[in-house]
Each structure stands twice: as C-alpha cells, then as structure tokens.
Coordinates of C-alpha atoms and ligand atoms in Angstrom, one line a residue:
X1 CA -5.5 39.6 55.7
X2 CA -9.4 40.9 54.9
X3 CA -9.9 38.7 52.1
X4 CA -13.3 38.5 53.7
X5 CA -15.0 42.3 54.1
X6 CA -18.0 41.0 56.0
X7 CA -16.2 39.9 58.8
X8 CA -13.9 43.2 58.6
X9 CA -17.7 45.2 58.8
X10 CA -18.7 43.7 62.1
X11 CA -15.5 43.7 63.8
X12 CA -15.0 47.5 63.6
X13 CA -18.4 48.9 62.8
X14 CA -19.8 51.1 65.9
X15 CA -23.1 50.2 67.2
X16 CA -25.9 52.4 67.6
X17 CA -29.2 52.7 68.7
X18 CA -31.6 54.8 70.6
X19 CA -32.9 55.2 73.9
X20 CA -36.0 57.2 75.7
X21 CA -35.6 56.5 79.4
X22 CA -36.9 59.8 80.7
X23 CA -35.1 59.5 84.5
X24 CA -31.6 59.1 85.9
X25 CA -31.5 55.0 85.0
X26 CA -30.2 56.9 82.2
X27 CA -26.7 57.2 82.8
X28 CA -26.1 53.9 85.1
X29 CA -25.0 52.5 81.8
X30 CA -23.0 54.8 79.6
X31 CA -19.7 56.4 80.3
X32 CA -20.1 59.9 78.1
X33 CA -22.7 61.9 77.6
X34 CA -22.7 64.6 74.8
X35 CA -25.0 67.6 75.6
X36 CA -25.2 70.6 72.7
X37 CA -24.2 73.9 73.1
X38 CA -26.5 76.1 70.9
X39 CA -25.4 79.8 70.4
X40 CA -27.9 82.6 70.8
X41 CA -25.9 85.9 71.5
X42 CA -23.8 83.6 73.6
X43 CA -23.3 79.7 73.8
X44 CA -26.1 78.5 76.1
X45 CA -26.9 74.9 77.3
X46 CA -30.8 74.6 77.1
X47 CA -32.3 73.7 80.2
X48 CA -34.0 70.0 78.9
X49 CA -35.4 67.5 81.1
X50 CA -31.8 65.5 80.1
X51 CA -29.6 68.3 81.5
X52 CA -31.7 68.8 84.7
X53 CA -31.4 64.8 85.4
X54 CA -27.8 64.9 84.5
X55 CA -27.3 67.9 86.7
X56 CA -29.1 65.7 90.0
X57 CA -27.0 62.5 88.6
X58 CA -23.7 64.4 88.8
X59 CA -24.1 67.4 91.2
X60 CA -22.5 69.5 88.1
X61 CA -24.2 72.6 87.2
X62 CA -23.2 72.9 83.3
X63 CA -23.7 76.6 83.0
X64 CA -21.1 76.9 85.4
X65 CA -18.5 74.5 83.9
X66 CA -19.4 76.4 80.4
X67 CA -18.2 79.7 81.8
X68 CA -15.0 78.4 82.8
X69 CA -14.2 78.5 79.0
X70 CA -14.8 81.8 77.8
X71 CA -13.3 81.6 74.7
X72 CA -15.8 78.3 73.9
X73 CA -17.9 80.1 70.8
X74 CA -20.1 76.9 70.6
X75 CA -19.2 76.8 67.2
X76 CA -20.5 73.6 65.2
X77 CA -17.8 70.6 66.2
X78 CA -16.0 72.8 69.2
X79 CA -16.1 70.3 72.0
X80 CA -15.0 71.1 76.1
X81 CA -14.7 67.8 77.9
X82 CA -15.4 67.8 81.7
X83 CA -13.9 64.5 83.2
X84 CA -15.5 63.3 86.4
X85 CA -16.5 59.8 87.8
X86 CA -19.8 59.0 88.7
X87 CA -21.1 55.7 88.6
X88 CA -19.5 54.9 85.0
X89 CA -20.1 58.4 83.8
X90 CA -16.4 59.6 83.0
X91 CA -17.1 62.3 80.6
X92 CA -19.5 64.9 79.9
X93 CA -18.9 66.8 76.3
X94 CA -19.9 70.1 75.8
X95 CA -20.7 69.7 71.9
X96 CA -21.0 73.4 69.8
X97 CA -23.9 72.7 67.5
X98 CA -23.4 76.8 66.2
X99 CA -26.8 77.2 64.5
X100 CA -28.4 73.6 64.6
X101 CA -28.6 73.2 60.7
X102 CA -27.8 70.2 58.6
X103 CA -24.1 70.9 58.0
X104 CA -23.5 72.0 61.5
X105 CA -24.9 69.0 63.1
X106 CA -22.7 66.9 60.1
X107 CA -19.6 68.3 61.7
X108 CA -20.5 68.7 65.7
X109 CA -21.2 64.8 65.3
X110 CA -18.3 63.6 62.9
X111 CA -16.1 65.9 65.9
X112 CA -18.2 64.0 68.8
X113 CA -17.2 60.7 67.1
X114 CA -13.9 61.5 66.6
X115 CA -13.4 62.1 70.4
X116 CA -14.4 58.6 71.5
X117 CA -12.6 56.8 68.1
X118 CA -10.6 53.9 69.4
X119 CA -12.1 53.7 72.4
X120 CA -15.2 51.3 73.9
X121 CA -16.8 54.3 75.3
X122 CA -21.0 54.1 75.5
X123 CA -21.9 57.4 74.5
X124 CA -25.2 59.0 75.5
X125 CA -25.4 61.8 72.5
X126 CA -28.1 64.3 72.5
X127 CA -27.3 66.3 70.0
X128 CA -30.8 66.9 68.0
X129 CA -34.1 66.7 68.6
X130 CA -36.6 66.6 66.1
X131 CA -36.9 64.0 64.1
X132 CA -35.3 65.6 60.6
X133 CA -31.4 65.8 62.0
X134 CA -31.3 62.7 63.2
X135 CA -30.2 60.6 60.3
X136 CA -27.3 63.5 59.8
X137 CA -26.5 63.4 63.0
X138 CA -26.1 59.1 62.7
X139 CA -24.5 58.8 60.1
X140 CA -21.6 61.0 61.2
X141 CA -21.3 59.3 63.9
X142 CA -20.5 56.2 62.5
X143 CA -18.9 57.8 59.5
X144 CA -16.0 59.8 61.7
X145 CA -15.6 56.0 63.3
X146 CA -14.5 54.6 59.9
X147 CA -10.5 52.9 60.7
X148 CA -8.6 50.5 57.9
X149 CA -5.9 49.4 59.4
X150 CA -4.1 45.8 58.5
X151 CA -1.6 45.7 61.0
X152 CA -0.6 42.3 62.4
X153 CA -1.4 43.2 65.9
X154 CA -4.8 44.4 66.3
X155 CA -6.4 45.8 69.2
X156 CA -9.2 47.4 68.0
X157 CA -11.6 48.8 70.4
X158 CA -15.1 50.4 69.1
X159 CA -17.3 52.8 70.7
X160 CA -21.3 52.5 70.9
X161 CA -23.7 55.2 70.5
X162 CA -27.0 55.5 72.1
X163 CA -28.9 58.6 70.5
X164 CA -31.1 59.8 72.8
X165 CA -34.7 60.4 71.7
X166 CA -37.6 58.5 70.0
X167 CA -36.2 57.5 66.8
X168 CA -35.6 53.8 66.1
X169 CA -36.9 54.6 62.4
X170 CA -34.1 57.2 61.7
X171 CA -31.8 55.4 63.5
X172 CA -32.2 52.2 61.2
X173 CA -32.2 54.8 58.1
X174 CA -29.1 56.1 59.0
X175 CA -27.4 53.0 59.2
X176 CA -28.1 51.8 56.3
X177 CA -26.7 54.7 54.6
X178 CA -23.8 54.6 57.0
X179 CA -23.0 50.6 56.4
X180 CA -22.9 51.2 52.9
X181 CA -20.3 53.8 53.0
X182 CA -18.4 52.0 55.5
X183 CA -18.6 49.3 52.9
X184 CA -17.9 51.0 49.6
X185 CA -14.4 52.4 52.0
X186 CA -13.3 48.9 53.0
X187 CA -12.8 48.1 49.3
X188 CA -11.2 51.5 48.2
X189 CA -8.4 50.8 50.9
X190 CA -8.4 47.2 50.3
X191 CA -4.7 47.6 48.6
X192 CA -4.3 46.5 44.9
X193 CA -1.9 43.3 45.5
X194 CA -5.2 41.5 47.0
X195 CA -7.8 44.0 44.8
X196 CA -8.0 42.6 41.2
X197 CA -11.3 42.2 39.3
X198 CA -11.7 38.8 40.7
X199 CA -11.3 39.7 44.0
X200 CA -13.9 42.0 43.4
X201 CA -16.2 40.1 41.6
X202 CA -15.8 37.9 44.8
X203 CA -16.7 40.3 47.3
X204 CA -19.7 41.5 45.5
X205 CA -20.7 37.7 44.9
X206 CA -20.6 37.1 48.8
X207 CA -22.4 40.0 49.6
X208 CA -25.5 39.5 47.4
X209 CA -25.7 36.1 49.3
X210 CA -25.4 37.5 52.4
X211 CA -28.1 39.7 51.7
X212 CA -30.8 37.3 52.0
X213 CA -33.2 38.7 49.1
X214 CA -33.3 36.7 46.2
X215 CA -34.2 40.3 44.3
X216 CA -30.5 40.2 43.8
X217 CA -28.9 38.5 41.5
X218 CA -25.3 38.3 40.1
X219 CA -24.0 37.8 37.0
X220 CA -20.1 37.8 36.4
X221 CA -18.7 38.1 32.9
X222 CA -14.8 37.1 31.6
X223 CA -12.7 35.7 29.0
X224 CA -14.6 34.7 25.8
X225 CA -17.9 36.5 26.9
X226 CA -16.2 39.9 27.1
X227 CA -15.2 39.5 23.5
X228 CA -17.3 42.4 22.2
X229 CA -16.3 44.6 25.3
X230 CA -12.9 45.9 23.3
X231 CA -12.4 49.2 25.9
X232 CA -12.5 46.7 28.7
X233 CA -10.3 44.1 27.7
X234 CA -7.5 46.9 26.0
X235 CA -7.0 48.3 29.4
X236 CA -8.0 45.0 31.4
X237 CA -5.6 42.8 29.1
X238 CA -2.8 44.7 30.3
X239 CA -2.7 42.6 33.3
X240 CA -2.1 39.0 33.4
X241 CA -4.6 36.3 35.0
X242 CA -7.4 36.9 36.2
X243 CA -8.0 39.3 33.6
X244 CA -10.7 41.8 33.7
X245 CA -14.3 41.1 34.7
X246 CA -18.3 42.8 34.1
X247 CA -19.8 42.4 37.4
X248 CA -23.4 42.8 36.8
X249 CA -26.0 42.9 39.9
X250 CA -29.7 43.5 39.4
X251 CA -32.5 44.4 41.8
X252 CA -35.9 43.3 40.7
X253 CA -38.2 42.5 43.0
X254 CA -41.7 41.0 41.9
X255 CA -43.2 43.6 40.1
X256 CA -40.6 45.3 39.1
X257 CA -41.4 45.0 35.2
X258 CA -43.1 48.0 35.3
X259 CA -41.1 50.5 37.8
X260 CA -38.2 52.4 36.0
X261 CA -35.1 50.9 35.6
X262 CA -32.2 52.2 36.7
X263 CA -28.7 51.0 34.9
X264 CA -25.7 52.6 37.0
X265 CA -22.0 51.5 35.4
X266 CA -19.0 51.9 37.5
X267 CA -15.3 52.4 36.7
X268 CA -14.0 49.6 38.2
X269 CA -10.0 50.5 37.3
X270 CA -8.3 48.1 40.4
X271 CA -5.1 50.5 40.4
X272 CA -4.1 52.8 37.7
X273 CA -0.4 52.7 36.6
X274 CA -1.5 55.3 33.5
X275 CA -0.5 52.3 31.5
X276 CA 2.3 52.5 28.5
X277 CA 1.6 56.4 29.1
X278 CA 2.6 56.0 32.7
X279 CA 1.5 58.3 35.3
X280 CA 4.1 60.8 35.8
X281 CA 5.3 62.3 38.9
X282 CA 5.2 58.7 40.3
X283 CA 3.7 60.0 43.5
X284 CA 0.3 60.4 41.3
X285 CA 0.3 57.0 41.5
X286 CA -0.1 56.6 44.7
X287 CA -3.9 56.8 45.2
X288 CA -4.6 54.7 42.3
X289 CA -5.6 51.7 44.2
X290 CA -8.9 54.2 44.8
X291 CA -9.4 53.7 40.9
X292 CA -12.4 51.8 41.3
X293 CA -14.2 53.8 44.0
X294 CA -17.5 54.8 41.3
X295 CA -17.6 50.6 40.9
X296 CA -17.9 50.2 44.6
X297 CA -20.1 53.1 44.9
X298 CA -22.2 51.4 42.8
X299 CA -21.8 47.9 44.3
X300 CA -22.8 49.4 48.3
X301 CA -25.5 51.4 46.7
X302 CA -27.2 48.1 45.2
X303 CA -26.5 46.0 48.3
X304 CA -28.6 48.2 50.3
X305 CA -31.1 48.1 48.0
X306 CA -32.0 44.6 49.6
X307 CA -32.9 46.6 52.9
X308 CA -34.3 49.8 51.8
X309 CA -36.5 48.2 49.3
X310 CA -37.5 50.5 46.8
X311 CA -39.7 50.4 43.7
X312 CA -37.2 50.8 41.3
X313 CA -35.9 48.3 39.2
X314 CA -31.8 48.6 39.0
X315 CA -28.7 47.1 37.2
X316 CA -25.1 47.7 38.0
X317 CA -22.4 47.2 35.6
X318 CA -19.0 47.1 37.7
X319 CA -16.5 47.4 34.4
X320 CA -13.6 45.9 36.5
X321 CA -9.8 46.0 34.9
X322 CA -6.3 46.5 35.9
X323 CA -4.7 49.4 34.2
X324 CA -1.2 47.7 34.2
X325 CA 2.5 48.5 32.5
X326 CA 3.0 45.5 30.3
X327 CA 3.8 43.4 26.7
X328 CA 0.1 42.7 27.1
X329 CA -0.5 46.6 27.7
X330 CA -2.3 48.8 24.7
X331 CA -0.3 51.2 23.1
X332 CA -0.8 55.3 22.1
X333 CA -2.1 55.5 18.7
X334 CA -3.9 52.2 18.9
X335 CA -7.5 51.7 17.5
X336 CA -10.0 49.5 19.3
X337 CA -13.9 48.6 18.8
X338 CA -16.5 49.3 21.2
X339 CA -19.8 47.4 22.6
X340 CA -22.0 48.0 19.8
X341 CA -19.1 49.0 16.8
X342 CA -18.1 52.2 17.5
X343 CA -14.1 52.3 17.0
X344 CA -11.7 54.7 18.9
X345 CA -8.5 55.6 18.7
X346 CA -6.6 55.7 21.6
X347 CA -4.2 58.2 22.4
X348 CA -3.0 58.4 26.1
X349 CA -3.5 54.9 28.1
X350 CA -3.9 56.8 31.4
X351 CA -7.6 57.8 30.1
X352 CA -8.9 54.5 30.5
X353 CA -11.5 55.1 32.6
X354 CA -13.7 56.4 29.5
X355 CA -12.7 53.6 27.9
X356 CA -14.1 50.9 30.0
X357 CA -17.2 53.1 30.7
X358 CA -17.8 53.3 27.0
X359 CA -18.8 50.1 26.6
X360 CA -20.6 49.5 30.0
X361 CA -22.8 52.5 28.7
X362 CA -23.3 51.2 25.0
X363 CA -24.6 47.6 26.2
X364 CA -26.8 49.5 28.9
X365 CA -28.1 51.7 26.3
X366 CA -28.4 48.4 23.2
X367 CA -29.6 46.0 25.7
X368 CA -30.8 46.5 28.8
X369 CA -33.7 49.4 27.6
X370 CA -33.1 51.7 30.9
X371 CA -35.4 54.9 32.0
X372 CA -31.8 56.4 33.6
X373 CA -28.5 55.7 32.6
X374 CA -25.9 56.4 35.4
X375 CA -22.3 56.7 35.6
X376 CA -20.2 57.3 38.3
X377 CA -16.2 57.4 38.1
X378 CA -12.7 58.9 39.3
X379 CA -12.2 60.0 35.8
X380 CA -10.5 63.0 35.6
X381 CA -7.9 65.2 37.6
X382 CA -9.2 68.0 35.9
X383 CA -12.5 67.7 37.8
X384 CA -10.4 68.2 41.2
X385 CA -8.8 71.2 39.8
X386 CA -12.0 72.6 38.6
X387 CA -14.0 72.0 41.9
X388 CA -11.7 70.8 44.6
X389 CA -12.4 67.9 47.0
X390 CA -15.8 69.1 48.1
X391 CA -18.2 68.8 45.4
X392 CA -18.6 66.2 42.5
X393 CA -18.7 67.2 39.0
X394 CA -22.1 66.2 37.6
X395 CA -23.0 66.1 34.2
X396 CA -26.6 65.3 32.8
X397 CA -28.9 67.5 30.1
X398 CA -31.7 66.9 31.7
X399 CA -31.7 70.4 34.1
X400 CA -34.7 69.0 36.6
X401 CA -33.3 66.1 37.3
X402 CA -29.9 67.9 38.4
X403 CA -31.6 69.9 40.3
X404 CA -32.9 67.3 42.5
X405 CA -30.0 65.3 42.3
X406 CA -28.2 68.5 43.8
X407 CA -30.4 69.0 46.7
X408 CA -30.0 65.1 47.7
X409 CA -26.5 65.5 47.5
X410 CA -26.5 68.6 50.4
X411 CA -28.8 66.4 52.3
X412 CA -26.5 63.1 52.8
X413 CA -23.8 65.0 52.8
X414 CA -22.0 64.6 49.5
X415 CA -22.7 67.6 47.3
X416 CA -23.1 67.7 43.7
X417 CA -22.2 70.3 41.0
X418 CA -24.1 71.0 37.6
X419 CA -21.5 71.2 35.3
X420 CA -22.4 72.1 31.4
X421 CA -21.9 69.3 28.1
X422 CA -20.6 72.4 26.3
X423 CA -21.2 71.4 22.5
X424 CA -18.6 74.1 21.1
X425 CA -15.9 71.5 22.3
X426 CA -17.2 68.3 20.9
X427 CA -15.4 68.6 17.7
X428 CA -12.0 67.8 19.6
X429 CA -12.7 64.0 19.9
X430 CA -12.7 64.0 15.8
X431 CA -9.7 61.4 14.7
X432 CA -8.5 60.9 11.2
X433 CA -8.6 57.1 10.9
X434 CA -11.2 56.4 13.9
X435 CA -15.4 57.4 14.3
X436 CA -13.5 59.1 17.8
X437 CA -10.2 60.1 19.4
X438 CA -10.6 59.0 23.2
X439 CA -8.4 62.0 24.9
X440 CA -10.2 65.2 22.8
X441 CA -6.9 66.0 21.4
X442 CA -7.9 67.0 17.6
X443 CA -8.3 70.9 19.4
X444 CA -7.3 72.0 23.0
X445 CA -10.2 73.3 24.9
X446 CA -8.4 72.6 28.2
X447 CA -11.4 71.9 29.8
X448 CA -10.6 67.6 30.5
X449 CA -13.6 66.7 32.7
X450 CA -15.9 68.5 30.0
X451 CA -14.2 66.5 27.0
X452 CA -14.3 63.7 29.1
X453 CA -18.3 63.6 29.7
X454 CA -18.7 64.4 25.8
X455 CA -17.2 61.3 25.3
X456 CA -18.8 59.1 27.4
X457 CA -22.2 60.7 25.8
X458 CA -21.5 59.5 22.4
X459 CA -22.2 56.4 24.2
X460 CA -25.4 56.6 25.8
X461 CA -27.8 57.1 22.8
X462 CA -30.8 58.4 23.5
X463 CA -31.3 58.0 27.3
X464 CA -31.5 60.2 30.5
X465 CA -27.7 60.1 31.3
X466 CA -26.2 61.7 34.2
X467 CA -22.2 60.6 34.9
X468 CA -20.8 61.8 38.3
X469 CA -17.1 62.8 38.1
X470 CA -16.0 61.7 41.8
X471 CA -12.2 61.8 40.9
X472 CA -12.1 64.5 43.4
X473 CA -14.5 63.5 46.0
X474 CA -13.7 60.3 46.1
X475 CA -10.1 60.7 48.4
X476 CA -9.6 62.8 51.1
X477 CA -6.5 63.7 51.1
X478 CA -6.8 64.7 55.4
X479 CA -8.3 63.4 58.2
X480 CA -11.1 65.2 59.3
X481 CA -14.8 65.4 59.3
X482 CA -16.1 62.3 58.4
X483 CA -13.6 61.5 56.6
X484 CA -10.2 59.5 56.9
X485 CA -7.7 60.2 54.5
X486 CA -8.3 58.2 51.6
X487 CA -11.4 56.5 50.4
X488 CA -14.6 58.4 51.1
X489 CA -17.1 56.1 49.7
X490 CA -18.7 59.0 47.9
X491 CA -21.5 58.5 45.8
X492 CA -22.6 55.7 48.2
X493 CA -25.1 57.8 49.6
X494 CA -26.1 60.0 46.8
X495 CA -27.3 57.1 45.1
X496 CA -28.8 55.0 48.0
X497 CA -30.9 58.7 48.5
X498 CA -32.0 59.1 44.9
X499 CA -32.9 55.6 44.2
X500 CA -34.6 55.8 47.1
X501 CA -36.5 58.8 45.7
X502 CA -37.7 57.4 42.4
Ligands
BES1 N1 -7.8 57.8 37.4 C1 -7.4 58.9 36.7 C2 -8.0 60.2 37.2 C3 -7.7 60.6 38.6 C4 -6.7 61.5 38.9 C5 -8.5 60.2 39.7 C6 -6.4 61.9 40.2 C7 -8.2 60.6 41.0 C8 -7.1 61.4 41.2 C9 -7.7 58.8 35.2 O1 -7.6 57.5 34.8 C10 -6.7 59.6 34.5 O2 -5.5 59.2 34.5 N2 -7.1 60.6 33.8 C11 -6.2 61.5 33.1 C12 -6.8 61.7 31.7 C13 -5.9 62.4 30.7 C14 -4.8 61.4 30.4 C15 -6.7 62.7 29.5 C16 -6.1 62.8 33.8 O3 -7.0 63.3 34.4 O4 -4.9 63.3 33.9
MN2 MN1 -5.7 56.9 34.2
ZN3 ZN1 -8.1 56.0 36.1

C-alpha cells in the first residue's frame, strides 16, 4: 500500500528534459516524435529545420501524409498518428495546436500525453517554440500522465519526454509546478481508511525532511494543545484515535523577517460523512475522501517553496479532522467556542469545513501578524452549482489583488473567479443564543458559497483575506485534459505562481 508517497512520486512520475541537437542524431534515440499542425486558412506543417531532418531521417513527406486526412482541422489536441519503423522511430504525431495560444497548447499537450500514457515511449515533442509556452506546454505533459492506481499487480510503464528546443530553465520551472500537483493528487486519492490527520501529518513531516532546506520547519499540534481550537476538535472529535491534528509548516529563510508573510490555512476534512447531519443521497459521499484537497494544496504549494525559493515568508495551517458519524460526533443545535472566543452555534454538521477554518484563520489573524491571509477549501456545493468545474470561486475585498490573482490563474492553468462578499446577506448568520449561527440560516439568501465566505470573514480581523472555494475545481468528475477523474490538485499551482510573484 503507498503509505509512503515519495516512493509512489518516482515510480510513476514521467521524466522530462530538453534537447537541441540540430541534425538527424536526433531521432536514433526516441521512438515518437510530435510535430504541430498550426492552422492558417488550412492546417499546415511549417517547414522547420526539425521537419526537413525528419523528412531525410524517414523518407516521409508530412504534407503529404497530412492530406490523407482531410477532415484533420488542426484543431488544438486533434492528433493523426503515422506508424512506421525506422531505426526506433515508431510514431510520428501530427499534433493540432489551432491558434498556438496558452490554452491551446494546454490541451494539444495534455492530448499528446495522453497518447503515449502507459507506455515507455521517448517522445521527441516540438510543440512550441519560443520560450513563453514552454512551461504550459510541460506541465501538461506530465499533468495528462498523472495514474493512481493501487492494484496488487502493477505493471506500470511511464513515458519520457524530451522537449525539443533550448530551454532547460522552463523545463525545470515546469516541473516544479507539475511535481507539486502530482503530489497534492497522490494524497487526494490516497483513500480515507489509510488518510487520517496522522497519516497526514506524516506525509507532510517526511516531505519537509526530504526537502533538504532547513527554511522548512514543521510543527504538529494534537490532543491537549488543540484545547482552544473548539471548531477543530467538534468535527475532529467525531472520530476516534488519532484524533484531529494542526499541521503547521513555515518557510523562512534567513532574512525573511522583513519579506511579507504569507499565512495560507487549508481544510484538511480526511473524508466527510456530513456528520450527525449525514450527507444525503449517499452517493454525495462518495468524493469525500477529496475533503482535504485545499490542505494538500496548501502542503505541495509550501514544499516547493524549498526549490523555487522565494522572498516571501509563509506559514501553512493544515486544520486536519475526520468528519465522522459517531457518540463522539457534535450534534445540530450545539454551541462551541472558537480560537480567540468567538462562540457559534452549530446547526448542520456537514458545514464543517467553516468550522475548522475558523479557527485556523483566528489564530493566524491573533498570532502569527500576517501581510495575507489565505484560505483555500472544498467548502461548498453551492460554488459548483454557481460556477461549474472550471473556475474557482474567489473571494477577497481587496479588487487589485483579485485581479492579479485572476490572471495567474489563466496562466497555470487553473482559473479563478471574483466573486462578491455581498453585505445585504450577512445578517443571516445572526443566532439567538450564539455571537454567530455557522450555516446563515437566521434568513435565506440562497446564495451558500457567499454565506459561507461571510463567515469565514468574521474571522480574519483586519487582514488582506482572500479564501478560494475549490469545492468545484478540486474533482474532475471525467477524464480528460489534464485531468483524471478525481483529484485535480487545484490550487497547487495558483499558489506556487502567486507566492512566486510576491
Ligand atoms: N465538503 C462539502 C462541500 C462539497 C460538496 C465539496 C461537494 C465537494 C463536492 C462541505 O463540507 C459541505 O458539506 N457543505 C454543505 C454546506 C451546507 C450544509 C450548508 C453543502 O455545500 O451542501
Ligand atoms: Mn460537509
Ligand atoms: Zn466538507
């Protein structure tokens, strides 16, 4: 079983590199190469120094094989494969790239990838150029590879990729990024029966030490030193031994005293059985083992901190419980105390995601003096009805920072939306015996992602907050793109991008 995700990493994670031979030694060693079909009026292979060696390597004239498909539109991830056999050259693909932007490349690559999954193919890819695709165009790559499988017999072959052109830079950028995410997927899929905050403390434990840079440190909090911590330990105490934990990583690198600080606090929910309220139809419960995906998020984010190194000063706060059905469970109509005193009455135990964040936010906020305060969590369903699978609901009051926050997201590849604290609906989480009631429920505004954020910013005194909603971006519910369905690992590299960006 993969107790142990850094062995799980190397053992499927694709290699990838680049190479700049300029003559035929080029293809003695590969077995694909993938050559873009850009589109003009029609789809059109450019006539590069790689094509005209391939075409003296192979004796294939491309144009030709291209017009043997006329209904080929070259549109972005549209692939012809010509088989052949020489040397070890066993494929040529024919990639669409449709107008050679960001999003096109995204999905021409993730397609690429997905042709040579499973397989030990060495792919020759030559799908960009310049320099400014060709982190995109990597990531994807390795992104559409991603496989979880824990089957007893495994016979898992990976492909390697060799991107062709001058970029060992980008290529190193990309993988970091990529890594991360592969990382942050391993522990959504990572079912629930081995998945408890322990577990998870675990993991994160081994992989500061494996990161070799002692500007990481870890800090794990449980039992007696949660006492204050009363929205963690009513969800977390629902579940027998080990109990809930506060994983808390920091990054400060000498010097880092004066940089901003960044405190990021992840839902950490292991699986989410609603609780007394139990999730109802049952088959909602069936993801819930993704319930922690803003925590691991988080927890990639921060490891690649250690190779990116940035001058920004950052703590996580993993808030990591079970929500569990038991005598040890919280109950509707129950009243609970808050990091820092503020009490709450809870009314539905399946929103305990705010609950747990409340106090991560509160002890940021009273202790750890931050310059931005970041959430990220699969908090609500309404945020998938609102905006779908696609985009993130993203909720901050400072408009500037959204806005950049917005255009990192289109860049990696995980897109953000700027959705409004409306104030008008603030006087739902009023409660008669409590300072708040935790579900909005005093009015219905019917807007639960809103109500939701208002919540969690009666927590966050007076500091730059911005808390991602990934409840719908954090699953895929298909296989496609770069995705597998299940985990994405979004917010992995929003985050690595922004803190990178501070
Ligand atoms: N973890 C769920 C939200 C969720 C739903 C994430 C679907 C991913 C997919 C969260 O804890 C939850 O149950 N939220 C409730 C809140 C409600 C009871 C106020 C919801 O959204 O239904
Ligand atoms: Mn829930
Ligand atoms: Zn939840």
């Amino acid at each position: 079983m993969p107790t142990k995700l850094s062995s799980k990493i190397i053992d499927f994670y694709p290699a990838v590199s680049c190479i700049n031979l300029k003559n035929e030694k080029l293809f003695a060693d590969v077995t694909a190469v993938a050559i873009p079909v850009g589109t003009d009026e029609k789809p059109k292979i450019a006539k590069t120094a790689l094509v005209k060696n391939l075409t003296t390597f192979t004796n294939i004239d491309l144009n030709i094989e291209l017009a043997n498909w006329p209904e080929f539109t070259a549109k972005a991830g549209e692939i012809i494969e010509i088989p052949l056999s020489v040397g070890k050259l066993t494929r040529i693909y024919l990639v669409g790239i449709g107008e050679a932007n960001l999003e096109d490349i995204r999905k021409a690559s993730a397609s690429l990838s997905r042709k040579v999954k499973g397989t030990d193919a060495k792919v020759l890819s030559a799908l960009v150029e310049g320099k400014d695709l060709v982190e995109t165009n990597v990531a994807a790559l390795v992104l559409a590879n991603y496989q979880f499988n824990m089957k007893s017999e495994k016979k898992l072959k990976r492909p390697t990729f060799l991107v062709y052109g001058d970029f060992k830079n980008e290529v190193e950028r990309a993988s970091i990024f990529a890594k991360a995410t592969w990382r942050t997927r391993d522990l959504i899929h990572t079912p629930s029966n081995i998945k408890n905050p322990l577990w998870l403390a675990n993991q994160a434990k081994s992989m500061v030490a494996a990161s070799k840079n002692s500007a990481l440190t870890i800090k794990i909090k449980s039992g007696a030193a949660l006492k204050e911590f009363g929205g963690l330990l009513a969800v977390g105490n629902s579940s027998p031994k080990p109990g809930p934990r506060l994983i808390e990583i920091s990054y400060s690198p000498k010097g880092s005293s004066n940089w901003s600080h960044v405190v990021m606090v992840g839902k950490g929910i292991t699986f989410d059985t609603g609780g007394v309220s139990l999730k109802r139809p049952y088959e909602f419960m069936i993801g819930m083992k993704s319930d922690m995906a803003g925590a691991a998020a988080i927890l990639s984010a921060t490891i690649a901190m250690a190779e990116l190194k940035p001058k920004v000063k950052i703590t996580a706060l993993l808030m990591c419980a079970e929500n569990a059905l038991s005598g040890t469970a919280q109950r509707p109509s129950d009243v609970i105390k808050h990091y820092g005193g503020t009490t709450v009455e809870v009314i539905n135990t399946d929103a305990e995601g705010r609950l747990v964040l409340a106090d991560g936010l509160a002890y940021a906020d009273e202790e750890l003096d931050p310059d931005y305060l970041i959430d990220v969590a699969t908090l609500t369903g309404a945020a998938t009805l609102g905006l779908g699978r696609q985009y993130a609901a993203m909720y901050t009051r400072d408009s500037a920072l959204a806005k950049k926050i917005h255009v990192i997201g289109n860049n990696v590849g995980e897109k953000v939306w700027h959705m409004p604290l409306i104030d008008d609906y603030e006087v739902a989480l009023e409660s008669d015996i409590a300072d708040l009631n935790h579900t909005a429920d005093k009015y219905d505004f019917s807007a639960g992602s809103v109500t939701a954020a208002l919540f969690l910013e009666k927590f966050v005194g007076k500091r730059k907050w911005v808390h991602f909603d990934i409840a719908g971006t954090g699953r895929s519910e298909v296989d496609a793109g770069e995705n597998i369905k299940g985990g994405t690992g979004f917010a992995t590299r929003l985050l690595i991008g922004w803190l990178d960006s501070i």
